[in-house]
Amino acid sequence: MIAFAILAAVAAGPPAIEERTLRLPIVGEATVYVPPDPTERAILFLSGDGGWSKGVLDMARRAAAGAPAVVAGLSYPRLREAARSSRGPCWYPAGELEVIGQSLEKQLLFPEYTRPFLIGYSSGATLVYAALAASSESFSGGMSLGFCPDLEGVPPLCPHDSFRPVYDARRKKADLPPVPEISCRWEVLQGLSDHTCTPEATRAFAAAVGGAHVTTMAGVGHGYGNAKKWGEAFDQGLADIVRAAAETEVAAKPRPAAAGTDLERDLHTLDLPLVLRLVERPRAILLFISGDGGWSNFDKTLVQILAEHDVSTVAINTLKYFWHEKPPDQVADDLKKLVEVCRRSDLPLLAGGYSFGAEVMPVVLDRPDLKGVFAGLILISPGASASFEVSMLDWLRTKEKATPYKVVDHARALQGLPIFCVAGERDQESICAALRGEEQRDIVLLPGAHHFSGQYEKVGDAAVAFVERILPRGKVAIP
């Protein structure tokens, strides 16, 4: 039905699309195309080497009307220049595009965060694939027009999991490998007259990527000059990625279940954006609040390592839960609901958080009705002050804004609670060093800054060592 509605909307003629200018992270000012009817769907449209001009403008308007969706026009040269200017060892466009999508939806007052779709032309088409191959779970779907499996420029693309680009420093070009699976739908539109990115090469590449679908178009070259020759395929491809995302969303929703049957079903009765990683024979349960980027690769790595050491995790997705401001009392009440359910298992409880979550958790625990509930507290990269709403300022890479909630003061008030605090050696905002030397405080500094240079396993291993110290096997005490 969704695909039919999109095609019907296109056939009815183009509606009036409003054009706005917003300031977005990394790229600065960008043109945003807004359809006349309210929508909770966002598309990031990546240009080719020519920047945000000419043909991609009409494509963006077409996507805004057809989806319908809010479409942000992103200049590929600006993205590339920002990556070069950052002077990092490599470029991770998936993370940057995710941040841009979050800021876009926040500024346009989306009622909740939804994963954006990606569309790209030429070099932008290749960047769409690079983002999906590295972190497809961060996006709802993608479409590439004029895709080539290589990308010029510096710095090189960052490797991630099975995505391992091969960079040739002499040519200043990265060859992108096909990944076995992309969890969302990736549509590839290929012109049969394209001599820049040949149909044979594109077909062969896409055939090796799980989740890829290729549509060929007669009479279409790399320039996509005549919309009559590619428009129908574009509309159908857009409809297909929107439909596939809707089907995935429905399938992912938990089924209603009666309370009292088991921990997972009881937790699903709570109206909270939870992520669960439950093990068969847990020795403890960690109640965790993620960073403001939502459920990221860091969080996944951490809870997987804990699960391998028999610790279950019940996590709150910050990006969804704190999309709108939450009073601290409400957060405490919701945490108590989780405690009530998890305590039925008669297992010791741990509390913890990363970044935003590590700042919130000490504030929430510093109240009489939650003291004595937890066996330990895990704080990862906590800053100086806590806020209770995700903010665009963090995504725009500005200095952290102070709030009345001083994390170090609340952490010090949790006397008798073992606290593990880990931060990067170059993380100048962390309060871990301020807790050093205090009783029952385990402070660890690891290489890197706020994100530990991607060495998430070291953070997980350090957290496991803390759990082993406070909850030695065979001597588990329940608070």
CSV table of C-alpha atoms in Angstrom, one decimal:
chain,number,residue,atom,x,y,z
A,1,MET,CA,0.0,0.0,0.0
A,2,ILE,CA,2.8,2.4,0.8
A,3,ALA,CA,4.5,1.8,-2.6
A,4,PHE,CA,1.2,2.3,-4.4
A,5,ALA,CA,0.5,5.6,-2.5
A,6,ILE,CA,3.9,7.0,-3.5
A,7,LEU,CA,3.5,6.1,-7.1
A,8,ALA,CA,-0.1,7.6,-7.1
A,9,ALA,CA,1.2,10.8,-5.5
A,10,VAL,CA,3.8,11.2,-8.3
A,11,ALA,CA,1.2,10.5,-11.0
A,12,ALA,CA,-1.1,13.2,-9.5
A,13,GLY,CA,1.5,15.9,-10.3
A,14,PRO,CA,4.1,17.7,-8.1
A,15,PRO,CA,2.7,19.4,-5.0
A,16,ALA,CA,4.1,22.7,-3.8
A,17,ILE,CA,7.4,21.9,-2.0
A,18,GLU,CA,8.6,24.5,0.5
A,19,GLU,CA,12.3,25.2,0.5
A,20,ARG,CA,14.0,26.2,3.7
A,21,THR,CA,17.6,26.8,4.8
A,22,LEU,CA,18.8,25.1,7.9
A,23,ARG,CA,22.2,24.9,9.6
A,24,LEU,CA,23.2,21.3,9.9
A,25,PRO,CA,26.3,19.7,11.5
A,26,ILE,CA,29.3,19.2,9.4
A,27,VAL,CA,27.9,20.8,6.2
A,28,GLY,CA,26.7,24.1,7.6
A,29,GLU,CA,23.8,25.7,5.7
A,30,ALA,CA,21.8,23.3,3.6
A,31,THR,CA,18.6,23.5,1.5
A,32,VAL,CA,15.7,21.4,3.0
A,33,TYR,CA,12.7,20.5,0.9
A,34,VAL,CA,9.5,20.1,2.9
A,35,PRO,CA,6.3,18.6,1.4
A,36,PRO,CA,2.9,20.4,2.2
A,37,ASP,CA,1.5,17.6,4.4
A,38,PRO,CA,3.2,16.8,7.7
A,39,THR,CA,5.5,13.8,7.6
A,40,GLU,CA,7.7,11.9,10.0
A,41,ARG,CA,10.0,10.6,7.3
A,42,ALA,CA,13.5,12.1,6.5
A,43,ILE,CA,15.8,11.7,3.5
A,44,LEU,CA,19.4,12.8,3.3
A,45,PHE,CA,20.2,13.4,-0.4
A,46,LEU,CA,23.9,13.4,-1.2
A,47,SER,CA,25.1,15.2,-4.3
A,48,GLY,CA,27.9,14.3,-6.7
A,49,ASP,CA,31.2,16.1,-7.1
A,50,GLY,CA,29.4,19.1,-8.6
A,51,GLY,CA,27.9,20.0,-5.2
A,52,TRP,CA,24.3,21.0,-4.5
A,53,SER,CA,23.2,22.3,-7.9
A,54,LYS,CA,21.6,21.5,-11.2
A,55,GLY,CA,20.0,18.0,-11.6
A,56,VAL,CA,20.1,16.9,-8.0
A,57,LEU,CA,17.8,19.7,-7.0
A,58,ASP,CA,15.0,18.3,-9.2
A,59,MET,CA,15.7,14.8,-7.8
A,60,ALA,CA,15.4,16.1,-4.3
A,61,ARG,CA,12.1,17.8,-5.0
A,62,ARG,CA,10.8,14.6,-6.6
A,63,ALA,CA,11.8,12.6,-3.6
A,64,ALA,CA,10.2,15.1,-1.2
A,65,ALA,CA,6.9,14.9,-3.1
A,66,GLY,CA,7.0,11.2,-3.8
A,67,ALA,CA,7.9,9.7,-0.4
A,68,PRO,CA,6.6,12.1,1.0
A,69,ALA,CA,9.5,13.2,3.1
A,70,VAL,CA,11.6,16.0,4.4
A,71,VAL,CA,14.7,16.0,2.2
A,72,ALA,CA,18.0,17.7,3.2
A,73,GLY,CA,20.3,18.5,0.3
A,74,LEU,CA,23.9,17.7,1.2
A,75,SER,CA,26.9,18.7,-0.8
A,76,TYR,CA,29.3,15.9,-1.3
A,77,PRO,CA,32.3,18.3,-1.7
A,78,ARG,CA,31.4,19.9,1.7
A,79,LEU,CA,31.2,16.6,3.4
A,80,ARG,CA,34.6,15.6,1.9
A,81,GLU,CA,36.2,18.9,2.8
A,82,ALA,CA,35.0,18.7,6.4
A,83,ALA,CA,36.5,15.2,6.7
A,84,ARG,CA,39.8,16.4,5.3
A,85,SER,CA,39.8,19.5,7.6
A,86,SER,CA,39.2,17.3,10.7
A,87,ARG,CA,42.6,15.7,10.1
A,88,GLY,CA,41.5,12.4,11.5
A,89,PRO,CA,43.2,9.2,10.4
A,90,CYS,CA,40.1,8.1,8.5
A,91,TRP,CA,36.6,9.2,7.6
A,92,TYR,CA,33.4,7.5,9.0
A,93,PRO,CA,30.5,9.0,6.9
A,94,ALA,CA,27.9,6.8,8.5
A,95,GLY,CA,28.4,8.5,11.9
A,96,GLU,CA,28.3,12.0,10.3
A,97,LEU,CA,25.2,11.3,8.3
A,98,GLU,CA,23.4,9.9,11.4
A,99,VAL,CA,24.2,13.1,13.3
A,100,ILE,CA,23.0,15.2,10.4
A,101,GLY,CA,19.7,13.3,10.4
A,102,GLN,CA,19.2,13.7,14.1
A,103,SER,CA,19.8,17.4,13.9
A,104,LEU,CA,17.5,17.8,10.9
A,105,GLU,CA,14.6,16.0,12.7
A,106,LYS,CA,15.2,17.9,15.9
A,107,GLN,CA,15.0,21.3,14.2
A,108,LEU,CA,11.9,20.3,12.3
A,109,LEU,CA,10.2,19.1,15.5
A,110,PHE,CA,9.7,15.5,14.6
A,111,PRO,CA,7.7,13.9,17.5
A,112,GLU,CA,10.4,11.2,17.7
A,113,TYR,CA,13.6,10.2,16.0
A,114,THR,CA,13.3,8.1,12.9
A,115,ARG,CA,16.2,6.6,11.0
A,116,PRO,CA,16.7,8.6,7.8
A,117,PHE,CA,16.8,7.3,4.3
A,118,LEU,CA,19.8,8.0,2.1
A,119,ILE,CA,19.8,8.8,-1.6
A,120,GLY,CA,23.0,9.7,-3.5
A,121,TYR,CA,24.1,10.6,-7.0
A,122,SER,CA,27.5,9.7,-8.4
A,123,SER,CA,30.1,10.2,-5.6
A,124,GLY,CA,27.1,10.6,-3.3
A,125,ALA,CA,25.8,7.3,-4.5
A,126,THR,CA,29.1,5.6,-3.5
A,127,LEU,CA,29.0,7.4,-0.1
A,128,VAL,CA,25.5,6.0,0.4
A,129,TYR,CA,26.8,2.5,0.0
A,130,ALA,CA,29.8,3.2,2.3
A,131,ALA,CA,27.4,4.4,5.0
A,132,LEU,CA,25.1,1.4,4.6
A,133,ALA,CA,28.0,-1.1,4.5
A,134,ALA,CA,29.5,0.3,7.7
A,135,SER,CA,26.3,0.8,9.7
A,136,SER,CA,23.1,-0.2,7.9
A,137,GLU,CA,21.2,-0.4,11.1
A,138,SER,CA,21.5,3.4,11.5
A,139,PHE,CA,19.4,4.1,8.4
A,140,SER,CA,16.0,3.1,7.0
A,141,GLY,CA,17.2,2.3,3.5
A,142,GLY,CA,19.2,3.8,0.6
A,143,MET,CA,19.2,4.4,-3.1
A,144,SER,CA,22.2,5.0,-5.3
A,145,LEU,CA,22.2,6.6,-8.8
A,146,GLY,CA,25.4,6.3,-10.8
A,147,PHE,CA,27.2,4.1,-8.3
A,148,CYS,CA,30.9,3.2,-8.7
A,149,PRO,CA,32.7,1.0,-6.1
A,150,ASP,CA,35.5,3.4,-5.5
A,151,LEU,CA,35.9,6.8,-3.9
A,152,GLU,CA,38.6,9.4,-4.4
A,153,GLY,CA,40.1,11.8,-1.8
A,154,VAL,CA,41.6,11.9,1.7
A,155,PRO,CA,41.3,10.8,4.4
A,156,PRO,CA,40.5,7.2,3.6
A,157,LEU,CA,37.2,5.6,4.7
A,158,CYS,CA,37.3,4.0,8.1
A,159,PRO,CA,37.1,0.2,8.2
A,160,HIS,CA,34.2,-1.2,10.2
A,161,ASP,CA,33.3,-4.9,10.8
A,162,SER,CA,33.2,-6.6,7.4
A,163,PHE,CA,33.5,-3.3,5.5
A,164,ARG,CA,37.3,-2.9,4.8
A,165,PRO,CA,38.0,-0.4,2.0
A,166,VAL,CA,41.4,-0.8,0.4
A,167,TYR,CA,43.1,2.6,0.1
A,168,ASP,CA,45.7,3.4,-2.5
A,169,ALA,CA,47.7,6.4,-1.2
A,170,ARG,CA,49.4,6.9,-4.6
A,171,ARG,CA,46.0,7.3,-6.4
A,172,LYS,CA,44.3,8.8,-3.3
A,173,LYS,CA,41.4,6.4,-4.0
A,174,ALA,CA,39.7,3.8,-1.9
A,175,ASP,CA,38.3,0.6,-3.5
A,176,LEU,CA,35.1,-0.4,-1.7
A,177,PRO,CA,34.4,-4.1,-1.0
A,178,PRO,CA,31.0,-5.8,-1.2
A,179,VAL,CA,29.7,-6.7,2.3
A,180,PRO,CA,27.8,-9.9,2.8
A,181,GLU,CA,24.6,-8.3,4.1
A,182,ILE,CA,23.0,-4.9,4.4
A,183,SER,CA,20.1,-5.0,6.9
A,184,CYS,CA,18.0,-2.4,5.1
A,185,ARG,CA,17.1,-2.3,1.4
A,186,TRP,CA,19.7,-0.8,-1.0
A,187,GLU,CA,18.3,0.2,-4.4
A,188,VAL,CA,20.9,0.7,-7.2
A,189,LEU,CA,19.7,2.5,-10.4
A,190,GLN,CA,22.1,1.9,-13.3
A,191,GLY,CA,22.0,3.6,-16.7
A,192,LEU,CA,22.8,1.2,-19.5
A,193,SER,CA,24.6,4.1,-21.3
A,194,ASP,CA,26.7,4.9,-18.3
A,195,HIS,CA,30.4,4.7,-19.3
A,196,THR,CA,31.7,6.1,-16.0
A,197,CYS,CA,30.3,3.4,-13.9
A,198,THR,CA,29.5,0.5,-16.2
A,199,PRO,CA,26.4,-1.7,-15.9
A,200,GLU,CA,28.5,-4.9,-15.9
A,201,ALA,CA,30.7,-3.7,-12.9
A,202,THR,CA,27.6,-2.4,-11.0
A,203,ARG,CA,25.7,-5.7,-11.5
A,204,ALA,CA,28.6,-7.8,-10.4
A,205,PHE,CA,29.2,-5.7,-7.3
A,206,ALA,CA,25.6,-5.6,-6.2
A,207,ALA,CA,25.2,-9.4,-6.7
A,208,ALA,CA,27.7,-9.9,-3.9
A,209,VAL,CA,25.8,-7.6,-1.5
A,210,GLY,CA,22.9,-9.0,0.5
A,211,GLY,CA,20.1,-6.5,0.5
A,212,ALA,CA,21.0,-4.9,-2.9
A,213,HIS,CA,18.5,-4.6,-5.8
A,214,VAL,CA,19.6,-3.3,-9.2
A,215,THR,CA,17.3,-1.6,-11.8
A,216,THR,CA,18.7,-0.8,-15.2
A,217,MET,CA,17.5,2.0,-17.4
A,218,ALA,CA,17.9,2.2,-21.2
A,219,GLY,CA,19.2,5.4,-22.7
A,220,VAL,CA,20.4,6.8,-19.3
A,221,GLY,CA,24.1,7.8,-18.9
A,222,HIS,CA,26.0,9.0,-15.9
A,223,GLY,CA,24.5,12.5,-16.1
A,224,TYR,CA,20.8,11.5,-15.7
A,225,GLY,CA,19.9,14.4,-18.0
A,226,ASN,CA,16.4,13.3,-19.2
A,227,ALA,CA,14.0,12.6,-16.3
A,228,LYS,CA,11.5,10.9,-18.6
A,229,LYS,CA,14.1,8.0,-19.0
A,230,TRP,CA,14.9,7.5,-15.3
A,231,GLY,CA,11.9,9.1,-13.4
A,232,GLU,CA,9.8,5.9,-13.3
A,233,ALA,CA,12.7,3.8,-12.0
A,234,PHE,CA,13.5,6.5,-9.4
A,235,ASP,CA,9.9,6.6,-8.2
A,236,GLN,CA,9.6,2.9,-7.9
A,237,GLY,CA,13.0,2.6,-6.2
A,238,LEU,CA,11.9,5.2,-3.6
A,239,ALA,CA,8.6,3.4,-3.1
A,240,ASP,CA,10.4,0.1,-2.5
A,241,ILE,CA,12.8,1.4,0.1
A,242,VAL,CA,10.0,3.1,2.0
A,243,ARG,CA,7.9,0.0,1.8
A,244,ALA,CA,10.7,-2.3,3.0
A,245,ALA,CA,11.4,0.0,5.9
A,246,ALA,CA,7.8,0.0,7.0
A,247,GLU,CA,7.7,-3.8,6.9
A,248,THR,CA,10.8,-4.0,9.0
A,249,GLU,CA,9.4,-1.6,11.5
A,250,VAL,CA,6.2,-3.6,11.9
A,251,ALA,CA,8.2,-6.9,12.3
A,252,ALA,CA,10.4,-5.3,14.9
A,253,LYS,CA,7.6,-4.2,17.2
A,254,PRO,CA,7.2,-6.5,20.3
A,255,ARG,CA,4.1,-8.6,20.3
A,256,PRO,CA,1.7,-7.9,23.2
A,257,ALA,CA,2.3,-10.4,26.0
A,258,ALA,CA,0.8,-11.0,29.4
A,259,ALA,CA,2.9,-9.8,32.4
A,260,GLY,CA,4.4,-12.3,34.8
A,261,THR,CA,5.5,-15.0,32.3
A,262,ASP,CA,9.2,-14.1,32.0
A,263,LEU,CA,11.6,-11.1,32.3
A,264,GLU,CA,11.5,-10.2,28.6
A,265,ARG,CA,7.7,-10.2,28.4
A,266,ASP,CA,7.4,-8.2,31.6
A,267,LEU,CA,9.7,-5.6,30.3
A,268,HIS,CA,7.8,-5.3,27.1
A,269,THR,CA,4.7,-4.3,29.1
A,270,LEU,CA,6.5,-1.0,30.1
A,271,ASP,CA,6.0,1.9,27.7
A,272,LEU,CA,9.7,2.6,27.4
A,273,PRO,CA,12.2,2.5,24.4
A,274,LEU,CA,14.2,-0.5,25.7
A,275,VAL,CA,17.0,-2.5,24.1
A,276,LEU,CA,17.4,-6.0,25.7
A,277,ARG,CA,20.4,-8.3,25.7
A,278,LEU,CA,19.4,-11.1,28.0
A,279,VAL,CA,21.5,-14.2,28.6
A,280,GLU,CA,20.3,-17.7,29.5
A,281,ARG,CA,22.0,-17.9,33.0
A,282,PRO,CA,22.7,-14.4,34.1
A,283,ARG,CA,24.7,-13.6,37.3
A,284,ALA,CA,23.5,-10.0,37.3
A,285,ILE,CA,21.4,-7.5,35.3
A,286,LEU,CA,22.7,-4.1,34.2
A,287,LEU,CA,20.2,-1.2,33.8
A,288,PHE,CA,21.9,1.0,31.3
A,289,ILE,CA,21.2,4.4,29.6
A,290,SER,CA,22.9,4.9,26.2
A,291,GLY,CA,24.6,8.0,24.8
A,292,ASP,CA,22.7,10.7,23.0
A,293,GLY,CA,23.4,9.0,19.6
A,294,GLY,CA,21.0,6.3,20.6
A,295,TRP,CA,21.8,2.6,20.5
A,296,SER,CA,25.3,2.7,18.8
A,297,ASN,CA,28.0,0.3,17.9
A,298,PHE,CA,29.7,1.1,21.1
A,299,ASP,CA,26.6,0.1,23.2
A,300,LYS,CA,26.3,-3.1,21.2
A,301,THR,CA,29.9,-4.0,21.7
A,302,LEU,CA,29.8,-3.3,25.4
A,303,VAL,CA,26.6,-5.4,26.2
A,304,GLN,CA,27.9,-8.2,24.0
A,305,ILE,CA,31.1,-8.4,26.0
A,306,LEU,CA,29.1,-8.3,29.3
A,307,ALA,CA,26.7,-11.0,27.9
A,308,GLU,CA,29.7,-13.2,27.3
A,309,HIS,CA,30.5,-12.9,31.0
A,310,ASP,CA,26.9,-13.7,32.1
A,311,VAL,CA,25.6,-10.2,32.6
A,312,SER,CA,22.2,-9.3,31.1
A,313,THR,CA,21.5,-5.8,30.0
A,314,VAL,CA,18.3,-3.8,30.0
A,315,ALA,CA,19.0,-0.5,28.2
A,316,ILE,CA,17.1,2.8,27.6
A,317,ASN,CA,17.7,4.3,24.1
A,318,THR,CA,18.5,7.9,25.0
A,319,LEU,CA,17.8,9.2,21.5
A,320,LYS,CA,14.2,8.0,21.7
A,321,TYR,CA,13.6,8.5,25.5
A,322,PHE,CA,15.1,11.9,25.9
A,323,TRP,CA,14.1,13.3,22.4
A,324,HIS,CA,11.9,15.6,24.5
A,325,GLU,CA,12.9,16.8,27.9
A,326,LYS,CA,12.2,14.5,30.8
A,327,PRO,CA,12.0,15.8,34.4
A,328,PRO,CA,14.5,14.0,36.6
A,329,ASP,CA,11.6,12.7,38.8
A,330,GLN,CA,10.0,11.0,35.8
A,331,VAL,CA,13.3,9.4,34.9
A,332,ALA,CA,13.7,8.1,38.4
A,333,ASP,CA,10.1,6.7,38.4
A,334,ASP,CA,10.8,4.9,35.1
A,335,LEU,CA,14.0,3.5,36.5
A,336,LYS,CA,12.1,2.2,39.5
A,337,LYS,CA,9.7,0.5,37.2
A,338,LEU,CA,12.6,-1.3,35.6
A,339,VAL,CA,14.0,-2.2,39.1
A,340,GLU,CA,10.7,-3.6,40.1
A,341,VAL,CA,10.5,-5.9,37.1
A,342,CYS,CA,14.2,-7.0,37.2
A,343,ARG,CA,14.2,-7.7,41.0
A,344,ARG,CA,11.8,-10.5,40.4
A,345,SER,CA,14.7,-12.5,39.1
A,346,ASP,CA,16.5,-12.3,42.5
A,347,LEU,CA,19.7,-11.2,40.8
A,348,PRO,CA,22.0,-8.4,41.8
A,349,LEU,CA,21.4,-5.2,39.8
A,350,LEU,CA,24.0,-2.9,38.3
A,351,ALA,CA,23.4,0.6,36.9
A,352,GLY,CA,25.4,2.3,34.2
A,353,GLY,CA,25.5,4.7,31.2
A,354,TYR,CA,27.6,6.0,28.4
A,355,SER,CA,28.2,9.7,27.9
A,356,PHE,CA,24.8,11.3,28.2
A,357,GLY,CA,23.6,8.3,30.1
A,358,ALA,CA,26.6,8.3,32.4
A,359,GLU,CA,25.8,11.9,33.3
A,360,VAL,CA,22.1,11.2,33.9
A,361,MET,CA,22.5,8.1,36.0
A,362,PRO,CA,24.3,9.5,39.1
A,363,VAL,CA,21.8,12.3,39.3
A,364,VAL,CA,18.9,9.9,39.2
A,365,LEU,CA,20.4,7.5,41.7
A,366,ASP,CA,21.1,10.3,44.2
A,367,ARG,CA,17.7,10.0,46.0
A,368,PRO,CA,16.7,8.0,49.1
A,369,ASP,CA,14.4,5.5,47.3
A,370,LEU,CA,17.1,4.4,44.9
A,371,LYS,CA,20.1,4.2,47.3
A,372,GLY,CA,21.0,0.7,48.3
A,373,VAL,CA,19.2,-0.8,45.2
A,374,PHE,CA,22.3,-1.4,43.1
A,375,ALA,CA,25.5,-3.4,43.6
A,376,GLY,CA,27.6,-1.1,41.4
A,377,LEU,CA,27.6,1.8,39.0
A,378,ILE,CA,29.4,1.8,35.6
A,379,LEU,CA,30.1,5.3,34.2
A,380,ILE,CA,31.6,5.5,30.7
A,381,SER,CA,32.9,8.9,29.5
A,382,PRO,CA,30.7,11.0,31.8
A,383,GLY,CA,30.9,14.8,31.4
A,384,ALA,CA,30.6,17.5,34.0
A,385,SER,CA,26.9,18.2,34.0
A,386,ALA,CA,23.7,16.2,33.1
A,387,SER,CA,20.9,17.3,30.9
A,388,PHE,CA,17.6,15.6,30.4
A,389,GLU,CA,17.0,16.3,26.7
A,390,VAL,CA,19.2,15.5,23.7
A,391,SER,CA,20.5,18.7,22.3
A,392,MET,CA,21.7,19.9,18.8
A,393,LEU,CA,24.6,21.6,20.5
A,394,ASP,CA,26.3,18.3,21.1
A,395,TRP,CA,25.8,17.3,17.5
A,396,LEU,CA,27.2,20.6,16.3
A,397,ARG,CA,30.4,19.8,18.2
A,398,THR,CA,30.2,22.9,20.5
A,399,LYS,CA,31.4,23.0,24.0
A,400,GLU,CA,29.2,21.3,26.5
A,401,LYS,CA,26.6,23.6,28.1
A,402,ALA,CA,26.6,23.6,31.9
A,403,THR,CA,23.4,22.6,33.7
A,404,PRO,CA,22.4,22.7,37.4
A,405,TYR,CA,23.1,18.9,37.7
A,406,LYS,CA,26.8,18.5,38.6
A,407,VAL,CA,27.7,14.9,37.9
A,408,VAL,CA,30.7,14.7,40.2
A,409,ASP,CA,28.7,16.0,43.2
A,410,HIS,CA,26.0,13.4,42.7
A,411,ALA,CA,28.5,10.7,42.2
A,412,ARG,CA,30.3,11.6,45.5
A,413,ALA,CA,26.9,11.5,47.3
A,414,LEU,CA,26.5,7.8,46.4
A,415,GLN,CA,28.5,6.7,49.4
A,416,GLY,CA,28.8,2.9,49.8
A,417,LEU,CA,28.2,2.3,46.1
A,418,PRO,CA,31.1,0.9,44.1
A,419,ILE,CA,31.6,3.1,41.1
A,420,PHE,CA,33.6,2.2,37.9
A,421,CYS,CA,34.5,5.3,35.8
A,422,VAL,CA,36.3,4.9,32.5
A,423,ALA,CA,37.3,7.7,30.1
A,424,GLY,CA,39.7,8.3,27.2
A,425,GLU,CA,43.0,9.8,28.2
A,426,ARG,CA,42.3,12.8,25.8
A,427,ASP,CA,38.7,13.3,27.0
A,428,GLN,CA,39.0,16.7,28.6
A,429,GLU,CA,35.3,16.8,29.6
A,430,SER,CA,35.3,13.6,31.7
A,431,ILE,CA,34.9,13.8,35.5
A,432,CYS,CA,36.5,10.4,36.1
A,433,ALA,CA,39.8,11.9,37.3
A,434,ALA,CA,38.0,14.0,39.9
A,435,LEU,CA,36.8,10.8,41.5
A,436,ARG,CA,40.3,9.3,41.8
A,437,GLY,CA,41.4,8.4,45.3
A,438,GLU,CA,37.9,8.2,46.8
A,439,GLU,CA,36.7,5.1,48.6
A,440,GLN,CA,35.2,2.4,46.3
A,441,ARG,CA,36.0,4.3,43.2
A,442,ASP,CA,37.6,2.4,40.3
A,443,ILE,CA,39.1,4.8,37.8
A,444,VAL,CA,40.4,3.7,34.4
A,445,LEU,CA,41.9,5.8,31.6
A,446,LEU,CA,42.2,4.2,28.2
A,447,PRO,CA,43.9,5.5,25.0
A,448,GLY,CA,41.8,7.9,22.9
A,449,ALA,CA,39.3,10.6,23.6
A,450,HIS,CA,35.5,10.5,24.1
A,451,HIS,CA,35.0,7.5,21.8
A,452,PHE,CA,38.2,5.6,22.8
A,453,SER,CA,39.5,5.7,19.2
A,454,GLY,CA,37.0,3.0,18.4
A,455,GLN,CA,38.6,0.5,20.8
A,456,TYR,CA,35.3,-0.5,22.4
A,457,GLU,CA,36.5,-4.0,23.4
A,458,LYS,CA,39.0,-2.5,25.9
A,459,VAL,CA,36.1,-0.6,27.6
A,460,GLY,CA,34.1,-3.8,27.8
A,461,ASP,CA,37.0,-5.8,29.2
A,462,ALA,CA,37.6,-3.1,31.9
A,463,ALA,CA,33.9,-3.1,32.8
A,464,VAL,CA,33.9,-6.9,33.1
A,465,ALA,CA,36.9,-6.7,35.4
A,466,PHE,CA,35.0,-4.3,37.7
A,467,VAL,CA,32.0,-6.7,37.8
A,468,GLU,CA,34.3,-9.6,38.7
A,469,ARG,CA,35.7,-7.6,41.6
A,470,ILE,CA,32.4,-6.5,43.1
A,471,LEU,CA,30.5,-9.6,42.3
A,472,PRO,CA,32.9,-12.5,42.6
A,473,ARG,CA,31.4,-15.7,41.3
A,474,GLY,CA,30.0,-17.9,44.1
A,475,LYS,CA,29.8,-14.9,46.4
A,476,VAL,CA,27.0,-12.9,44.9
A,477,ALA,CA,25.2,-10.6,47.3
A,478,ILE,CA,21.8,-9.0,46.3
A,479,PRO,CA,21.4,-5.4,47.6
